[in-house]
Amino acid sequence: MEEFFTSNSGRFGTFAFTDPWDGTVYPTCSLESDDLDVTMAAEMNGSLELTIVENRQ
Amino acid sequence: MTAPIYPQLSSGALSQFPVQKRRRLRTVCNVSEDGRHVRLSDPTGTATEWRLTYADLTDVEMATIRDFFAAAEGTLNSFTFLDPTGNLLANSDELDHPVWEAGPLLALSKGEADPVGGLSAWRLFNRSDGVQNLLQSLGIPGIYLYCFSVYVRSQTATTVTVVVGSQRATRAVTPAWNRIEFSTRDLGVEPIAFGLECEAGSILDVYGMQLEPQAWASGFKSTGRGGVYEGARLADDLLKVTTSGQNCHSCTVNIIHVDHL
């Protein structure tokens, strides 16, 4: 997730996102924030939160 | 002159759990009067922050951190920080990237099946009569404890030599994926090379090269920039230490690294 956040340049880049609730593919989405907070609670046990927004013209 | 580096604990670890890490990027956004947004990424505006929470430190470990804090003079002086949550090697899945130095007679091909169900493994062909290296050099101190790990396999039984600075370990390679882990210290003078030495005539599948500043390997993390942060600083001019018993201390250290122009 960290690598995706960085390679996507935070909220700058766009990507397609598949809604996990209904499988709908939204072709042009962005991250909402330029900040990513990661907490590593233990080995192989990390948590973070991302908000994805759909861009429409 | 070698830059100061953030200290390891006596266990060889740089931190204790939990570790909090914040990555802050910068996107310039121009909002026009009709509501449209024009965005531009600012790659020089990246900041990374760590919050290291320590508990049950011994007197010696506490003194190590306190001495480092004093030497850094709080936020004044910069140092090299090795990300305890990451892989120190850069471009770990791009073995043809310029950060990797491949022997002139070593051929590489990507897209091989990897041990986690993807296609990110690489095949290394050494068709020469001598050993060929695949190495990445890092400007990190040789006195620290490091763990190098890599998944390897080969259709024919062979061996591979893991190179960790001046230390080497030769391991058997089988047709099944096997993770090699090699922990060592006293690696020599920086820059220090890490990677593999392929036997003459060998064909190896390789995946997940990882270097960590600790005694044991954790799960593989694919990288872009790698986990060596030169020019990091302490984020505070205050180090608050709590002593809860004999030889038992706790503290929190905040570190920040900013990419400048």
Tab-separated table of C-alpha atoms in Angstrom:
chain	number	residue	atom	x	y	z
A	1	MET	CA	0.000	0.000	0.000
A	2	GLU	CA	2.872	2.351	0.794
A	3	GLU	CA	4.441	1.730	-2.585
A	4	PHE	CA	1.087	2.299	-4.320
A	5	PHE	CA	0.576	5.540	-2.392
A	6	THR	CA	4.061	6.758	-3.341
A	7	SER	CA	4.002	5.651	-6.971
A	8	ASN	CA	0.557	7.225	-7.331
A	9	SER	CA	2.002	10.515	-5.949
A	10	GLY	CA	-0.640	10.755	-3.242
A	11	ARG	CA	-3.823	12.427	-4.512
A	12	PHE	CA	-2.225	13.406	-7.840
A	13	GLY	CA	-2.438	10.146	-9.778
A	14	THR	CA	-5.544	8.442	-11.077
A	15	PHE	CA	-6.430	4.766	-11.197
A	16	ALA	CA	-9.369	2.432	-11.772
A	17	PHE	CA	-11.084	1.192	-8.644
A	18	THR	CA	-13.430	-1.771	-8.300
A	19	ASP	CA	-16.092	-1.193	-5.639
A	20	PRO	CA	-15.793	-4.179	-3.281
A	21	TRP	CA	-19.521	-3.953	-2.463
A	22	ASP	CA	-20.967	-4.420	-5.938
A	23	GLY	CA	-18.003	-4.938	-8.305
A	24	THR	CA	-18.627	-1.711	-10.198
A	25	VAL	CA	-15.464	-0.436	-11.861
A	26	TYR	CA	-14.862	3.303	-11.542
A	27	PRO	CA	-12.248	4.106	-14.200
A	28	THR	CA	-10.959	7.455	-12.910
A	29	CYS	CA	-10.388	7.640	-9.190
A	30	SER	CA	-7.883	9.360	-6.904
A	31	LEU	CA	-6.790	9.172	-3.324
A	32	GLU	CA	-8.353	11.931	-1.244
A	33	SER	CA	-5.253	12.867	0.740
A	34	ASP	CA	-1.526	13.433	0.361
A	35	ASP	CA	-0.983	11.901	3.819
A	36	LEU	CA	-0.657	8.219	4.638
A	37	ASP	CA	-0.507	7.077	8.271
A	38	VAL	CA	0.671	3.525	8.884
A	39	THR	CA	0.776	1.830	12.268
A	40	MET	CA	2.820	-1.350	12.589
A	41	ALA	CA	1.423	-3.047	15.680
A	42	ALA	CA	3.487	-6.212	15.292
A	43	GLU	CA	5.319	-8.278	12.711
A	44	MET	CA	3.168	-8.548	9.561
A	45	ASN	CA	0.417	-6.632	11.367
A	46	GLY	CA	-0.045	-3.122	10.055
A	47	SER	CA	-3.048	-0.854	9.641
A	48	LEU	CA	-3.830	2.219	7.586
A	49	GLU	CA	-6.804	4.055	6.119
A	50	LEU	CA	-7.250	5.355	2.603
A	51	THR	CA	-10.176	7.309	1.140
A	52	ILE	CA	-10.765	6.978	-2.607
A	53	VAL	CA	-12.808	9.499	-4.573
A	54	GLU	CA	-14.181	9.246	-8.092
A	55	ASN	CA	-13.255	12.072	-10.452
A	56	ARG	CA	-15.871	13.316	-12.905
A	57	GLN	CA	-15.559	16.016	-15.504
B	1	MET	CA	33.335	11.867	6.629
B	2	THR	CA	30.685	9.251	7.451
B	3	ALA	CA	27.319	10.661	8.511
B	4	PRO	CA	26.036	9.705	11.973
B	5	ILE	CA	23.496	6.931	11.983
B	6	TYR	CA	20.557	6.178	14.236
B	7	PRO	CA	21.559	3.458	16.757
B	8	GLN	CA	20.440	-0.146	17.023
B	9	LEU	CA	19.397	-1.608	20.367
B	10	SER	CA	21.408	-4.424	21.936
B	11	SER	CA	18.974	-6.907	20.347
B	12	GLY	CA	20.015	-5.650	16.919
B	13	ALA	CA	16.607	-4.042	16.361
B	14	LEU	CA	16.208	-0.369	15.558
B	15	SER	CA	12.793	-0.059	17.124
B	16	GLN	CA	10.072	-1.803	19.061
B	17	PHE	CA	6.449	-2.294	18.140
B	18	PRO	CA	4.316	-0.335	17.688
B	19	VAL	CA	5.959	1.809	15.024
B	20	GLN	CA	4.003	4.618	13.442
B	21	LYS	CA	5.002	5.951	10.056
B	22	ARG	CA	3.535	8.866	8.154
B	23	ARG	CA	4.243	9.599	4.503
B	24	ARG	CA	3.314	13.125	3.388
B	25	LEU	CA	3.343	14.069	-0.281
B	26	ARG	CA	2.483	17.389	-1.884
B	27	THR	CA	0.036	17.979	-4.685
B	28	VAL	CA	-0.411	21.551	-5.931
B	29	CYS	CA	-4.045	22.116	-6.847
B	30	ASN	CA	-5.404	25.031	-8.857
B	31	VAL	CA	-9.181	25.415	-8.611
B	32	SER	CA	-10.650	27.478	-11.422
B	33	GLU	CA	-13.771	29.617	-11.082
B	34	ASP	CA	-15.934	27.031	-12.828
B	35	GLY	CA	-14.884	24.430	-10.262
B	36	ARG	CA	-12.401	22.469	-12.337
B	37	HIS	CA	-9.218	21.292	-10.656
B	38	VAL	CA	-5.761	21.284	-12.224
B	39	ARG	CA	-3.275	19.258	-10.201
B	40	LEU	CA	0.488	19.006	-10.267
B	41	SER	CA	2.578	16.634	-8.213
B	42	ASP	CA	5.561	18.109	-6.354
B	43	PRO	CA	8.074	15.246	-5.955
B	44	THR	CA	10.386	17.448	-3.860
B	45	GLY	CA	7.711	17.989	-1.240
B	46	THR	CA	7.843	14.495	0.266
B	47	ALA	CA	8.218	14.064	4.016
B	48	THR	CA	8.348	10.843	6.007
B	49	GLU	CA	7.919	10.725	9.762
B	50	TRP	CA	8.401	7.881	12.238
B	51	ARG	CA	7.254	7.639	15.828
B	52	LEU	CA	9.355	5.057	17.676
B	53	THR	CA	7.972	4.005	21.038
B	54	TYR	CA	10.431	2.209	23.300
B	55	ALA	CA	9.620	0.281	26.482
B	56	ASP	CA	11.633	-1.858	28.911
B	57	LEU	CA	14.957	-0.444	27.762
B	58	THR	CA	18.033	-1.410	29.730
B	59	ASP	CA	20.380	1.203	31.179
B	60	VAL	CA	22.806	0.597	28.309
B	61	GLU	CA	20.117	0.905	25.621
B	62	MET	CA	18.715	4.052	27.220
B	63	ALA	CA	22.186	5.541	27.384
B	64	THR	CA	22.701	4.747	23.704
B	65	ILE	CA	19.570	6.654	22.723
B	66	ARG	CA	20.323	9.495	25.145
B	67	ASP	CA	23.880	9.821	23.826
B	68	PHE	CA	22.615	9.845	20.249
B	69	PHE	CA	20.088	12.556	21.127
B	70	ALA	CA	22.880	14.631	22.674
B	71	ALA	CA	25.217	14.084	19.705
B	72	ALA	CA	22.499	15.102	17.262
B	73	GLU	CA	21.787	18.137	19.465
B	74	GLY	CA	18.090	17.520	19.151
B	75	THR	CA	16.784	18.723	15.810
B	76	LEU	CA	20.041	20.415	14.807
B	77	ASN	CA	22.144	17.738	13.135
B	78	SER	CA	21.127	15.288	10.453
B	79	PHE	CA	21.852	11.573	10.383
B	80	THR	CA	21.152	8.458	8.361
B	81	PHE	CA	18.054	6.548	9.383
B	82	LEU	CA	17.345	2.970	8.351
B	83	ASP	CA	13.584	2.431	8.107
B	84	PRO	CA	12.793	-0.361	10.586
B	85	THR	CA	9.517	-1.124	8.794
B	86	GLY	CA	10.986	-1.439	5.327
B	87	ASN	CA	13.437	-3.081	2.997
B	88	LEU	CA	16.724	-1.200	2.744
B	89	LEU	CA	17.289	-2.324	-0.852
B	90	ALA	CA	15.890	-0.076	-3.572
B	91	ASN	CA	13.953	-1.402	-6.586
B	92	SER	CA	13.758	-4.867	-5.112
B	93	ASP	CA	11.558	-6.163	-7.959
B	94	GLU	CA	13.471	-4.431	-10.760
B	95	LEU	CA	16.745	-6.282	-10.994
B	96	ASP	CA	17.578	-4.554	-14.299
B	97	HIS	CA	17.386	-1.128	-12.633
B	98	PRO	CA	20.674	0.840	-12.567
B	99	VAL	CA	20.877	0.511	-8.756
B	100	TRP	CA	21.699	-3.163	-9.368
B	101	GLU	CA	25.144	-3.989	-10.717
B	102	ALA	CA	25.027	-7.213	-12.706
B	103	GLY	CA	28.113	-9.079	-13.893
B	104	PRO	CA	28.753	-8.528	-17.605
B	105	LEU	CA	28.016	-12.155	-18.480
B	106	LEU	CA	24.917	-12.483	-16.323
B	107	ALA	CA	21.657	-12.426	-18.277
B	108	LEU	CA	18.364	-11.586	-16.581
B	109	SER	CA	14.771	-12.123	-17.604
B	110	LYS	CA	11.692	-11.079	-15.677
B	111	GLY	CA	8.142	-12.331	-15.445
B	112	GLU	CA	8.819	-15.733	-13.880
B	113	ALA	CA	6.344	-17.284	-11.446
B	114	ASP	CA	7.151	-16.227	-7.882
B	115	PRO	CA	6.476	-18.086	-4.603
B	116	VAL	CA	3.478	-15.920	-3.704
B	117	GLY	CA	1.464	-16.598	-6.847
B	118	GLY	CA	2.593	-13.646	-8.946
B	119	LEU	CA	4.970	-13.166	-11.841
B	120	SER	CA	7.584	-10.988	-10.178
B	121	ALA	CA	10.458	-13.470	-10.016
B	122	TRP	CA	13.547	-13.100	-12.171
B	123	ARG	CA	15.617	-15.753	-13.922
B	124	LEU	CA	19.386	-15.305	-13.783
B	125	PHE	CA	21.460	-17.075	-16.446
B	126	ASN	CA	25.172	-17.396	-15.867
B	127	ARG	CA	26.461	-19.053	-19.014
B	128	SER	CA	30.050	-18.044	-18.312
B	129	ASP	CA	32.828	-20.165	-16.852
B	130	GLY	CA	33.164	-17.984	-13.761
B	131	VAL	CA	30.967	-16.614	-11.002
B	132	GLN	CA	28.801	-13.592	-11.831
B	133	ASN	CA	27.425	-11.128	-9.284
B	134	LEU	CA	24.173	-9.245	-8.918
B	135	LEU	CA	24.781	-6.582	-6.278
B	136	GLN	CA	23.404	-3.351	-4.876
B	137	SER	CA	25.672	-1.019	-2.879
B	138	LEU	CA	24.399	1.027	0.046
B	139	GLY	CA	26.063	3.726	2.133
B	140	ILE	CA	25.240	2.192	5.504
B	141	PRO	CA	27.518	1.306	8.420
B	142	GLY	CA	29.160	-2.091	8.403
B	143	ILE	CA	29.166	-2.479	12.184
B	144	TYR	CA	25.383	-2.928	12.401
B	145	LEU	CA	23.562	-6.227	12.404
B	146	TYR	CA	21.732	-6.935	9.138
B	147	CYS	CA	19.601	-9.742	7.781
B	148	PHE	CA	19.654	-10.379	4.034
B	149	SER	CA	16.951	-12.648	2.647
B	150	VAL	CA	15.987	-13.913	-0.798
B	151	TYR	CA	13.814	-16.632	-2.331
B	152	VAL	CA	15.672	-18.869	-4.786
B	153	ARG	CA	15.076	-22.020	-6.796
B	154	SER	CA	16.726	-23.831	-9.672
B	155	GLN	CA	15.624	-26.687	-11.877
B	156	THR	CA	19.038	-28.298	-11.427
B	157	ALA	CA	20.716	-28.667	-8.059
B	158	THR	CA	23.286	-25.933	-7.557
B	159	THR	CA	24.505	-23.460	-4.977
B	160	VAL	CA	24.329	-19.710	-4.617
B	161	THR	CA	26.481	-17.424	-2.514
B	162	VAL	CA	24.827	-14.605	-0.597
B	163	VAL	CA	27.029	-11.510	-0.443
B	164	VAL	CA	26.588	-9.227	2.566
B	165	GLY	CA	29.502	-6.834	2.434
B	166	SER	CA	32.674	-8.686	3.306
B	167	GLN	CA	30.671	-11.663	4.609
B	168	ARG	CA	29.532	-14.529	2.398
B	169	ALA	CA	27.351	-17.586	2.855
B	170	THR	CA	26.918	-20.379	0.322
B	171	ARG	CA	23.602	-22.222	0.296
B	172	ALA	CA	22.163	-25.138	-1.687
B	173	VAL	CA	19.439	-24.347	-4.211
B	174	THR	CA	16.677	-26.858	-4.968
B	175	PRO	CA	13.827	-26.968	-7.525
B	176	ALA	CA	11.406	-25.806	-4.790
B	177	TRP	CA	11.334	-22.210	-3.621
B	178	ASN	CA	13.410	-21.746	-0.512
B	179	ARG	CA	14.041	-18.567	1.448
B	180	ILE	CA	17.668	-17.969	2.329
B	181	GLU	CA	18.274	-15.811	5.399
B	182	PHE	CA	21.722	-14.610	6.357
B	183	SER	CA	22.275	-12.410	9.416
B	184	THR	CA	25.667	-10.927	10.088
B	185	ARG	CA	27.608	-7.859	11.174
B	186	ASP	CA	31.125	-6.478	10.627
B	187	LEU	CA	30.545	-6.006	6.913
B	188	GLY	CA	33.485	-3.754	6.159
B	189	VAL	CA	33.694	-0.169	4.968
B	190	GLU	CA	30.851	1.550	3.123
B	191	PRO	CA	29.594	1.532	0.466
B	192	ILE	CA	28.648	-2.038	1.200
B	193	ALA	CA	27.481	-4.446	-1.502
B	194	PHE	CA	24.561	-6.838	-0.995
B	195	GLY	CA	23.296	-9.494	-3.365
B	196	LEU	CA	24.061	-12.814	-4.980
B	197	GLU	CA	27.011	-14.594	-6.538
B	198	CYS	CA	25.884	-17.074	-9.196
B	199	GLU	CA	27.932	-20.176	-9.876
B	200	ALA	CA	29.320	-20.783	-13.354
B	201	GLY	CA	26.707	-22.307	-15.634
B	202	SER	CA	23.862	-21.908	-13.140
B	203	ILE	CA	20.303	-20.805	-13.874
B	204	LEU	CA	18.484	-19.384	-10.853
B	205	ASP	CA	14.997	-18.070	-10.213
B	206	VAL	CA	15.181	-15.218	-7.724
B	207	TYR	CA	12.502	-13.294	-5.870
B	208	GLY	CA	12.221	-10.947	-2.926
B	209	MET	CA	15.699	-9.681	-2.173
B	210	GLN	CA	15.484	-7.894	1.140
B	211	LEU	CA	17.872	-6.299	3.611
B	212	GLU	CA	16.786	-5.331	7.111
B	213	PRO	CA	18.646	-3.753	10.035
B	214	GLN	CA	17.722	-6.531	12.446
B	215	ALA	CA	18.552	-10.122	13.334
B	216	TRP	CA	15.747	-11.923	11.487
B	217	ALA	CA	13.938	-11.541	8.195
B	218	SER	CA	10.367	-10.290	8.136
B	219	GLY	CA	7.885	-10.646	5.297
B	220	PHE	CA	9.126	-9.419	1.938
B	221	LYS	CA	8.383	-5.792	1.056
B	222	SER	CA	8.675	-4.700	-2.548
B	223	THR	CA	10.405	-1.331	-2.790
B	224	GLY	CA	10.930	1.650	-4.987
B	225	ARG	CA	13.236	4.071	-3.153
B	226	GLY	CA	14.455	1.674	-0.467
B	227	GLY	CA	14.662	2.229	3.265
B	228	VAL	CA	17.890	4.212	3.681
B	229	TYR	CA	17.054	7.820	4.597
B	230	GLU	CA	20.078	10.096	4.542
B	231	GLY	CA	19.612	13.558	6.048
B	232	ALA	CA	16.962	12.531	8.579
B	233	ARG	CA	16.557	14.565	11.770
B	234	LEU	CA	15.030	14.211	15.171
B	235	ALA	CA	11.707	16.026	15.195
B	236	ASP	CA	12.026	17.264	18.782
B	237	ASP	CA	14.507	19.125	20.948
B	238	LEU	CA	13.159	17.276	23.952
B	239	LEU	CA	13.738	13.636	24.929
B	240	LYS	CA	11.422	12.621	27.727
B	241	VAL	CA	12.515	9.427	29.539
B	242	THR	CA	10.415	7.517	32.060
B	243	THR	CA	12.202	5.186	34.460
B	244	SER	CA	9.725	2.715	35.923
B	245	GLY	CA	12.203	0.476	37.710
B	246	GLN	CA	15.772	-0.608	37.948
B	247	ASN	CA	17.222	-1.050	34.478
B	248	CYS	CA	13.785	-0.335	32.958
B	249	HIS	CA	13.200	2.823	30.926
B	250	SER	CA	10.817	4.009	28.235
B	251	CYS	CA	10.773	6.903	25.787
B	252	THR	CA	9.402	8.007	22.439
B	253	VAL	CA	11.543	9.295	19.568
B	254	ASN	CA	10.115	11.194	16.605
B	255	ILE	CA	12.148	11.270	13.389
B	256	ILE	CA	11.519	13.181	10.188
B	257	HIS	CA	13.021	12.986	6.716
B	258	VAL	CA	12.218	15.576	4.053
B	259	ASP	CA	13.130	15.473	0.367
B	260	HIS	CA	14.575	18.867	-0.503
B	261	LEU	CA	15.198	20.520	-3.848
